[in-house]
PDB file of C-alpha atoms in Angstrom:
ATOM      1  CA  UNK A   1       8.446   9.737 -31.784  1.00 57.00           C
ATOM      2  CA  UNK A   2       6.246   9.171 -28.158  1.00 63.00           C
ATOM      3  CA  UNK A   3       3.251   9.839 -27.677  1.00 89.00           C
ATOM      4  CA  UNK A   4       3.779  11.586 -24.807  1.00 93.00           C
ATOM      5  CA  UNK A   5       7.420  12.692 -23.620  1.00 93.00           C
ATOM      6  CA  UNK A   6       8.618  13.847 -20.489  1.00 93.00           C
ATOM      7  CA  UNK A   7      12.140  14.649 -19.136  1.00 85.00           C
ATOM      8  CA  UNK A   8      12.957  11.866 -16.936  1.00 80.00           C
ATOM      9  CA  UNK A   9      15.014  13.878 -14.999  1.00 82.00           C
ATOM     10  CA  UNK A  10      16.499  13.502 -11.762  1.00 90.00           C
ATOM     11  CA  UNK A  11      15.466  17.365 -11.540  1.00 95.00           C
ATOM     12  CA  UNK A  12      17.064  18.901  -8.159  1.00 96.00           C
ATOM     13  CA  UNK A  13      15.132  21.778  -6.463  1.00 96.00           C
ATOM     14  CA  UNK A  14      16.378  23.548  -3.461  1.00 97.00           C
ATOM     15  CA  UNK A  15      13.554  23.413  -0.607  1.00 97.00           C
ATOM     16  CA  UNK A  16      11.182  26.540  -0.876  1.00 97.00           C
ATOM     17  CA  UNK A  17      12.135  27.251  -4.987  1.00 97.00           C
ATOM     18  CA  UNK A  18       9.628  26.693  -7.716  1.00 97.00           C
ATOM     19  CA  UNK A  19       9.647  23.250  -9.246  1.00 97.00           C
ATOM     20  CA  UNK A  20       8.727  22.941 -13.040  1.00 96.00           C
ATOM     21  CA  UNK A  21       8.031  19.980 -14.980  1.00 97.00           C
ATOM     22  CA  UNK A  22       6.917  19.814 -18.353  1.00 96.00           C
ATOM     23  CA  UNK A  23       5.660  17.427 -20.957  1.00 96.00           C
ATOM     24  CA  UNK A  24       4.901  16.967 -24.655  1.00 96.00           C
ATOM     25  CA  UNK A  25       2.342  15.272 -26.624  1.00 95.00           C
ATOM     26  CA  UNK A  26       1.896  14.298 -30.299  1.00 93.00           C
ATOM     27  CA  UNK A  27      -1.786  13.698 -30.807  1.00 88.00           C
ATOM     28  CA  UNK A  28      -3.435  17.402 -31.254  1.00 87.00           C
ATOM     29  CA  UNK A  29      -7.104  15.733 -30.537  1.00 85.00           C
ATOM     30  CA  UNK A  30      -5.790  15.213 -27.293  1.00 86.00           C
ATOM     31  CA  UNK A  31      -8.292  16.844 -24.484  1.00 86.00           C
ATOM     32  CA  UNK A  32      -7.837  15.756 -21.169  1.00 89.00           C
ATOM     33  CA  UNK A  33      -4.494  15.951 -19.403  1.00 92.00           C
ATOM     34  CA  UNK A  34      -3.254  14.303 -16.269  1.00 94.00           C
ATOM     35  CA  UNK A  35      -0.489  14.978 -13.506  1.00 96.00           C
ATOM     36  CA  UNK A  36      -0.433  11.766 -11.127  1.00 96.00           C
ATOM     37  CA  UNK A  37       2.607  11.627  -8.420  1.00 97.00           C
ATOM     38  CA  UNK A  38       4.250   8.232  -7.818  1.00 97.00           C
ATOM     39  CA  UNK A  39       6.260   8.001  -4.501  1.00 97.00           C
ATOM     40  CA  UNK A  40       9.184   5.076  -4.870  1.00 94.00           C
ATOM     41  CA  UNK A  41       7.513   1.678  -4.176  1.00 93.00           C
ATOM     42  CA  UNK A  42       3.870   2.806  -4.719  1.00 95.00           C
ATOM     43  CA  UNK A  43       0.618   3.896  -6.707  1.00 96.00           C
ATOM     44  CA  UNK A  44       0.592   6.717  -8.839  1.00 96.00           C
ATOM     45  CA  UNK A  45      -1.902   9.076  -7.378  1.00 95.00           C
ATOM     46  CA  UNK A  46      -3.800  12.350  -9.154  1.00 93.00           C
ATOM     47  CA  UNK A  47      -2.379  15.590  -8.778  1.00 94.00           C
ATOM     48  CA  UNK A  48      -4.113  17.549 -11.060  1.00 92.00           C
ATOM     49  CA  UNK A  49      -6.280  17.607 -14.495  1.00 92.00           C
ATOM     50  CA  UNK A  50      -6.533  20.377 -16.818  1.00 93.00           C
ATOM     51  CA  UNK A  51      -8.981  20.382 -19.648  1.00 90.00           C
ATOM     52  CA  UNK A  52      -8.663  23.953 -21.278  1.00 91.00           C
ATOM     53  CA  UNK A  53      -5.768  26.481 -22.198  1.00 95.00           C
ATOM     54  CA  UNK A  54      -4.110  28.587 -19.606  1.00 95.00           C
ATOM     55  CA  UNK A  55      -3.893  27.788 -15.665  1.00 96.00           C
ATOM     56  CA  UNK A  56      -5.304  25.516 -13.314  1.00 96.00           C
ATOM     57  CA  UNK A  57      -4.044  26.271  -9.720  1.00 96.00           C
ATOM     58  CA  UNK A  58      -4.555  23.817  -6.489  1.00 95.00           C
ATOM     59  CA  UNK A  59      -2.469  24.672  -3.050  1.00 96.00           C
ATOM     60  CA  UNK A  60       1.151  24.754  -4.056  1.00 97.00           C
ATOM     61  CA  UNK A  61       0.410  23.321  -7.463  1.00 97.00           C
ATOM     62  CA  UNK A  62      -0.713  24.884 -11.138  1.00 97.00           C
ATOM     63  CA  UNK A  63      -1.168  22.854 -14.040  1.00 97.00           C
ATOM     64  CA  UNK A  64      -0.817  24.742 -17.280  1.00 97.00           C
ATOM     65  CA  UNK A  65      -2.088  23.893 -20.855  1.00 96.00           C
ATOM     66  CA  UNK A  66      -1.074  25.011 -24.021  1.00 96.00           C
ATOM     67  CA  UNK A  67      -2.660  23.141 -26.954  1.00 94.00           C
ATOM     68  CA  UNK A  68      -1.129  25.270 -30.024  1.00 94.00           C
ATOM     69  CA  UNK A  69       2.271  23.961 -28.547  1.00 94.00           C
ATOM     70  CA  UNK A  70       1.001  21.006 -27.426  1.00 95.00           C
ATOM     71  CA  UNK A  71       3.235  21.090 -23.906  1.00 95.00           C
ATOM     72  CA  UNK A  72       1.435  21.043 -20.478  1.00 97.00           C
ATOM     73  CA  UNK A  73       3.268  21.760 -17.583  1.00 97.00           C
ATOM     74  CA  UNK A  74       2.827  21.367 -13.527  1.00 97.00           C
ATOM     75  CA  UNK A  75       4.655  24.087 -11.498  1.00 97.00           C
ATOM     76  CA  UNK A  76       4.941  23.461  -7.328  1.00 97.00           C
ATOM     77  CA  UNK A  77       5.393  26.113  -5.595  1.00 98.00           C
ATOM     78  CA  UNK A  78       7.568  26.179  -2.071  1.00 97.00           C
ATOM     79  CA  UNK A  79       8.685  22.974  -2.892  1.00 97.00           C
ATOM     80  CA  UNK A  80       8.774  20.618   0.211  1.00 97.00           C
ATOM     81  CA  UNK A  81      10.965  17.639   0.316  1.00 96.00           C
ATOM     82  CA  UNK A  82       7.561  15.721   0.755  1.00 96.00           C
ATOM     83  CA  UNK A  83       7.410  16.838  -2.811  1.00 97.00           C
ATOM     84  CA  UNK A  84      10.229  14.661  -3.910  1.00 97.00           C
ATOM     85  CA  UNK A  85       8.385  11.696  -6.100  1.00 97.00           C
ATOM     86  CA  UNK A  86       7.653  10.849  -9.753  1.00 96.00           C
ATOM     87  CA  UNK A  87       5.665  12.871 -11.751  1.00 97.00           C
ATOM     88  CA  UNK A  88       3.763  11.203 -14.505  1.00 96.00           C
ATOM     89  CA  UNK A  89       2.172  12.785 -17.339  1.00 96.00           C
ATOM     90  CA  UNK A  90      -1.053  11.534 -18.800  1.00 93.00           C
ATOM     91  CA  UNK A  91      -3.248  12.327 -22.050  1.00 91.00           C
ATOM     92  CA  UNK A  92      -6.646  11.520 -23.376  1.00 86.00           C
ATOM     93  CA  UNK A  93      -7.717  11.610 -26.854  1.00 75.00           C
ATOM     94  CA  UNK A  94     -12.047  12.834 -26.732  1.00 65.00           C
ATOM     95  CA  UNK A  95     -14.219  10.222 -26.383  1.00 65.00           C
ATOM     96  CA  UNK A  96     -11.357   7.507 -25.887  1.00 71.00           C
ATOM     97  CA  UNK A  97     -10.832   4.890 -22.655  1.00 75.00           C
ATOM     98  CA  UNK A  98      -7.347   4.891 -22.409  1.00 83.00           C
ATOM     99  CA  UNK A  99      -5.082   7.135 -21.127  1.00 88.00           C
ATOM    100  CA  UNK A 100      -1.165   7.656 -23.228  1.00 90.00           C
ATOM    101  CA  UNK A 101       1.580   8.117 -19.993  1.00 92.00           C
ATOM    102  CA  UNK A 102       4.604   9.681 -20.345  1.00 93.00           C
ATOM    103  CA  UNK A 103       7.568   7.524 -18.630  1.00 93.00           C
ATOM    104  CA  UNK A 104       7.734  10.121 -15.534  1.00 94.00           C
ATOM    105  CA  UNK A 105      10.277  12.890 -14.338  1.00 95.00           C
ATOM    106  CA  UNK A 106      11.995  12.219 -10.941  1.00 95.00           C
ATOM    107  CA  UNK A 107      12.151  15.252  -8.602  1.00 96.00           C
ATOM    108  CA  UNK A 108      14.244  15.167  -5.854  1.00 96.00           C
ATOM    109  CA  UNK A 109      13.556  18.674  -3.704  1.00 97.00           C
ATOM    110  CA  UNK A 110      16.621  19.766  -1.635  1.00 95.00           C
ATOM    111  CA  UNK A 111      16.535  20.601   1.928  1.00 93.00           C
TER     112      UNK A 111
ATOM    113  CA  UNK E   1      -8.465   5.966  -1.405  1.00 57.00           C
ATOM    114  CA  UNK E   2     -10.672   4.976  -3.693  1.00 65.00           C
ATOM    115  CA  UNK E   3     -11.731   1.231  -2.979  1.00 92.00           C
ATOM    116  CA  UNK E   4      -9.386  -1.074  -4.405  1.00 96.00           C
ATOM    117  CA  UNK E   5      -7.354  -3.952  -3.720  1.00 97.00           C
ATOM    118  CA  UNK E   6      -4.844  -6.054  -5.584  1.00 98.00           C
ATOM    119  CA  UNK E   7      -4.048  -9.575  -4.369  1.00 97.00           C
ATOM    120  CA  UNK E   8      -1.595 -10.915  -4.056  1.00 97.00           C
ATOM    121  CA  UNK E   9       0.659  -7.788  -3.401  1.00 97.00           C
ATOM    122  CA  UNK E  10       3.746  -9.654  -3.948  1.00 97.00           C
ATOM    123  CA  UNK E  11       5.053 -12.933  -6.147  1.00 97.00           C
ATOM    124  CA  UNK E  12       7.438 -14.921  -7.192  1.00 97.00           C
ATOM    125  CA  UNK E  13       6.893 -17.786  -9.530  1.00 97.00           C
ATOM    126  CA  UNK E  14       8.554 -20.160 -12.286  1.00 96.00           C
ATOM    127  CA  UNK E  15       8.927 -19.586 -16.096  1.00 97.00           C
ATOM    128  CA  UNK E  16       5.934 -21.882 -17.567  1.00 97.00           C
ATOM    129  CA  UNK E  17       3.122 -21.344 -14.653  1.00 96.00           C
ATOM    130  CA  UNK E  18       0.051 -19.971 -15.119  1.00 96.00           C
ATOM    131  CA  UNK E  19      -0.432 -16.834 -12.984  1.00 97.00           C
ATOM    132  CA  UNK E  20      -3.543 -14.913 -12.161  1.00 98.00           C
ATOM    133  CA  UNK E  21      -3.718 -11.745 -10.460  1.00 98.00           C
ATOM    134  CA  UNK E  22      -6.985 -10.289  -8.908  1.00 98.00           C
ATOM    135  CA  UNK E  23      -8.419  -6.646  -8.876  1.00 98.00           C
ATOM    136  CA  UNK E  24     -11.050  -6.081  -6.788  1.00 98.00           C
ATOM    137  CA  UNK E  25     -13.048  -2.328  -6.648  1.00 97.00           C
ATOM    138  CA  UNK E  26     -16.164  -1.286  -4.071  1.00 95.00           C
ATOM    139  CA  UNK E  27     -16.683   1.785  -6.166  1.00 90.00           C
ATOM    140  CA  UNK E  28     -19.178   0.149  -9.033  1.00 90.00           C
ATOM    141  CA  UNK E  29     -17.160   1.878 -11.511  1.00 91.00           C
ATOM    142  CA  UNK E  30     -17.824   1.109 -15.152  1.00 90.00           C
ATOM    143  CA  UNK E  31     -13.712   1.294 -16.192  1.00 91.00           C
ATOM    144  CA  UNK E  32     -11.639  -0.970 -15.141  1.00 94.00           C
ATOM    145  CA  UNK E  33      -7.510  -1.230 -16.674  1.00 95.00           C
ATOM    146  CA  UNK E  34      -4.382  -3.601 -16.399  1.00 97.00           C
ATOM    147  CA  UNK E  35      -1.067  -1.977 -16.472  1.00 97.00           C
ATOM    148  CA  UNK E  36       2.768  -2.822 -16.158  1.00 97.00           C
ATOM    149  CA  UNK E  37       5.127  -0.603 -14.947  1.00 96.00           C
ATOM    150  CA  UNK E  38       8.997  -0.861 -16.511  1.00 94.00           C
ATOM    151  CA  UNK E  39      11.822   1.281 -15.873  1.00 87.00           C
ATOM    152  CA  UNK E  40      12.058   3.185 -18.830  1.00 82.00           C
ATOM    153  CA  UNK E  41       9.098   2.613 -20.071  1.00 84.00           C
ATOM    154  CA  UNK E  42       6.060   3.942 -17.785  1.00 86.00           C
ATOM    155  CA  UNK E  43       3.100   2.714 -17.590  1.00 93.00           C
ATOM    156  CA  UNK E  44       2.128   0.696 -20.594  1.00 94.00           C
ATOM    157  CA  UNK E  45      -1.837  -0.446 -20.780  1.00 94.00           C
ATOM    158  CA  UNK E  46      -2.234  -3.997 -20.833  1.00 97.00           C
ATOM    159  CA  UNK E  47      -6.367  -4.917 -21.466  1.00 96.00           C
ATOM    160  CA  UNK E  48      -9.116  -2.996 -20.080  1.00 94.00           C
ATOM    161  CA  UNK E  49     -12.873  -3.277 -19.670  1.00 94.00           C
ATOM    162  CA  UNK E  50     -15.831  -1.260 -20.220  1.00 91.00           C
ATOM    163  CA  UNK E  51     -18.232  -3.779 -18.510  1.00 91.00           C
ATOM    164  CA  UNK E  52     -19.084  -7.025 -17.348  1.00 93.00           C
ATOM    165  CA  UNK E  53     -17.989  -9.850 -20.009  1.00 91.00           C
ATOM    166  CA  UNK E  54     -16.789  -6.294 -21.624  1.00 93.00           C
ATOM    167  CA  UNK E  55     -13.314  -5.990 -22.622  1.00 95.00           C
ATOM    168  CA  UNK E  56     -10.676  -4.614 -25.098  1.00 93.00           C
ATOM    169  CA  UNK E  57      -6.751  -5.036 -25.460  1.00 93.00           C
ATOM    170  CA  UNK E  58      -3.903  -2.199 -24.912  1.00 92.00           C
ATOM    171  CA  UNK E  59      -0.637  -1.874 -26.340  1.00 90.00           C
ATOM    172  CA  UNK E  60       1.021  -4.619 -24.656  1.00 95.00           C
ATOM    173  CA  UNK E  61      -1.212  -7.335 -24.486  1.00 95.00           C
ATOM    174  CA  UNK E  62       0.669 -10.511 -25.979  1.00 95.00           C
ATOM    175  CA  UNK E  63       0.676 -13.306 -23.031  1.00 96.00           C
ATOM    176  CA  UNK E  64      -2.039 -12.128 -21.149  1.00 97.00           C
ATOM    177  CA  UNK E  65      -5.763 -12.874 -20.937  1.00 97.00           C
ATOM    178  CA  UNK E  66      -8.465 -11.104 -18.779  1.00 97.00           C
ATOM    179  CA  UNK E  67     -11.591 -11.846 -17.574  1.00 97.00           C
ATOM    180  CA  UNK E  68     -14.538  -9.719 -15.482  1.00 97.00           C
ATOM    181  CA  UNK E  69     -17.391 -11.992 -14.478  1.00 95.00           C
ATOM    182  CA  UNK E  70     -18.863  -9.137 -11.835  1.00 95.00           C
ATOM    183  CA  UNK E  71     -18.704  -5.475 -11.440  1.00 94.00           C
ATOM    184  CA  UNK E  72     -16.274  -5.596  -8.688  1.00 96.00           C
ATOM    185  CA  UNK E  73     -13.622  -8.012  -9.848  1.00 97.00           C
ATOM    186  CA  UNK E  74     -10.982  -7.779 -12.665  1.00 98.00           C
ATOM    187  CA  UNK E  75      -9.015 -10.819 -13.754  1.00 98.00           C
ATOM    188  CA  UNK E  76      -5.371 -10.845 -15.198  1.00 98.00           C
ATOM    189  CA  UNK E  77      -3.710 -14.148 -16.190  1.00 98.00           C
ATOM    190  CA  UNK E  78      -0.579 -15.197 -17.875  1.00 97.00           C
ATOM    191  CA  UNK E  79      -1.519 -18.125 -19.107  1.00 93.00           C
ATOM    192  CA  UNK E  80       2.411 -18.990 -19.597  1.00 96.00           C
ATOM    193  CA  UNK E  81       4.789 -16.848 -17.648  1.00 96.00           C
ATOM    194  CA  UNK E  82       7.708 -15.848 -18.714  1.00 97.00           C
ATOM    195  CA  UNK E  83      11.016 -13.508 -17.115  1.00 96.00           C
ATOM    196  CA  UNK E  84       9.805 -10.503 -19.849  1.00 96.00           C
ATOM    197  CA  UNK E  85       6.326 -10.128 -17.740  1.00 97.00           C
ATOM    198  CA  UNK E  86       8.549  -9.635 -14.862  1.00 97.00           C
ATOM    199  CA  UNK E  87       7.187  -5.928 -13.850  1.00 97.00           C
ATOM    200  CA  UNK E  88       4.844  -3.842 -11.453  1.00 97.00           C
ATOM    201  CA  UNK E  89       1.286  -4.307 -12.314  1.00 98.00           C
ATOM    202  CA  UNK E  90      -1.084  -1.484 -11.147  1.00 98.00           C
ATOM    203  CA  UNK E  91      -4.880  -2.087 -11.386  1.00 97.00           C
ATOM    204  CA  UNK E  92      -7.306   1.300 -12.106  1.00 95.00           C
ATOM    205  CA  UNK E  93     -10.518   2.458 -12.283  1.00 93.00           C
ATOM    206  CA  UNK E  94     -12.614   4.816 -13.914  1.00 89.00           C
ATOM    207  CA  UNK E  95     -15.784   5.748 -13.497  1.00 82.00           C
ATOM    208  CA  UNK E  96     -17.100   6.897 -17.124  1.00 72.00           C
ATOM    209  CA  UNK E  97     -13.803   5.993 -18.735  1.00 57.00           C
ATOM    210  CA  UNK E  98     -14.378   8.892 -21.347  1.00 56.00           C
ATOM    211  CA  UNK E  99     -11.566  11.196 -19.407  1.00 51.00           C
ATOM    212  CA  UNK E 100     -12.987  14.112 -20.242  1.00 53.00           C
ATOM    213  CA  UNK E 101     -13.923  15.098 -16.797  1.00 55.00           C
ATOM    214  CA  UNK E 102     -13.267  11.758 -15.452  1.00 68.00           C
ATOM    215  CA  UNK E 103      -9.839  10.368 -14.399  1.00 82.00           C
ATOM    216  CA  UNK E 104      -8.328   6.694 -13.140  1.00 89.00           C
ATOM    217  CA  UNK E 105      -7.600   5.736  -9.539  1.00 92.00           C
ATOM    218  CA  UNK E 106      -4.839   3.257  -9.213  1.00 96.00           C
ATOM    219  CA  UNK E 107      -4.593   0.138  -7.033  1.00 97.00           C
ATOM    220  CA  UNK E 108      -1.394  -0.786  -4.971  1.00 97.00           C
ATOM    221  CA  UNK E 109       0.098  -3.034  -7.155  1.00 97.00           C
ATOM    222  CA  UNK E 110       1.470  -6.570  -7.638  1.00 98.00           C
ATOM    223  CA  UNK E 111       5.292  -7.259  -8.296  1.00 97.00           C
ATOM    224  CA  UNK E 112       5.446  -9.928 -10.048  1.00 98.00           C
ATOM    225  CA  UNK E 113       8.903 -11.846 -10.562  1.00 97.00           C
ATOM    226  CA  UNK E 114       8.762 -14.801 -12.878  1.00 97.00           C
ATOM    227  CA  UNK E 115      12.524 -16.679 -12.281  1.00 96.00           C
TER     228      UNK E 115
END
């Protein structure tokens, strides 16, 4: 079983709709959760971080964390063509210096 | 953008030759990381450093070595390159490394092809 799992996609969403990206993790000791966006041929860039159960909102992005069910999700409201990218979920165990990444979900926003 | 540069950005080399990739940061961050990214595998940690001359292995360290003689520079060396090391290599930096309230910022990447 992979430590961090994401649906590889591709996930196609109409422009203006809500895109929902999901990530599950196996280590119950995980404490920190990150979403990165990676455009084709570019490096990953941080979008959101979340550490507590519940929702965290930043503009059009909302991260949701449920530690009991071991999943973290990213919602993108009012999806734009510029949101088309691969989204990487990363997880960190408390006090651990290393992140574990999922393989990413490719998102395509259809105009 | 975090002040991270990688050199070279692209390299083509032959099997059996040594290759060194350089990561340079201007943020004075303590932690530096080397990852490789391959289709179907995502980002995998090769080695990381938690200070000058302090390094540790990641999950895919075989065939790679690293050195960090200055805070700002982290070198990745492929002693004898193989075709399986064809990949995109990313350097990342982190201020504290624990991840609890900190995060990693990535350099632009180096595309390495081993023929």
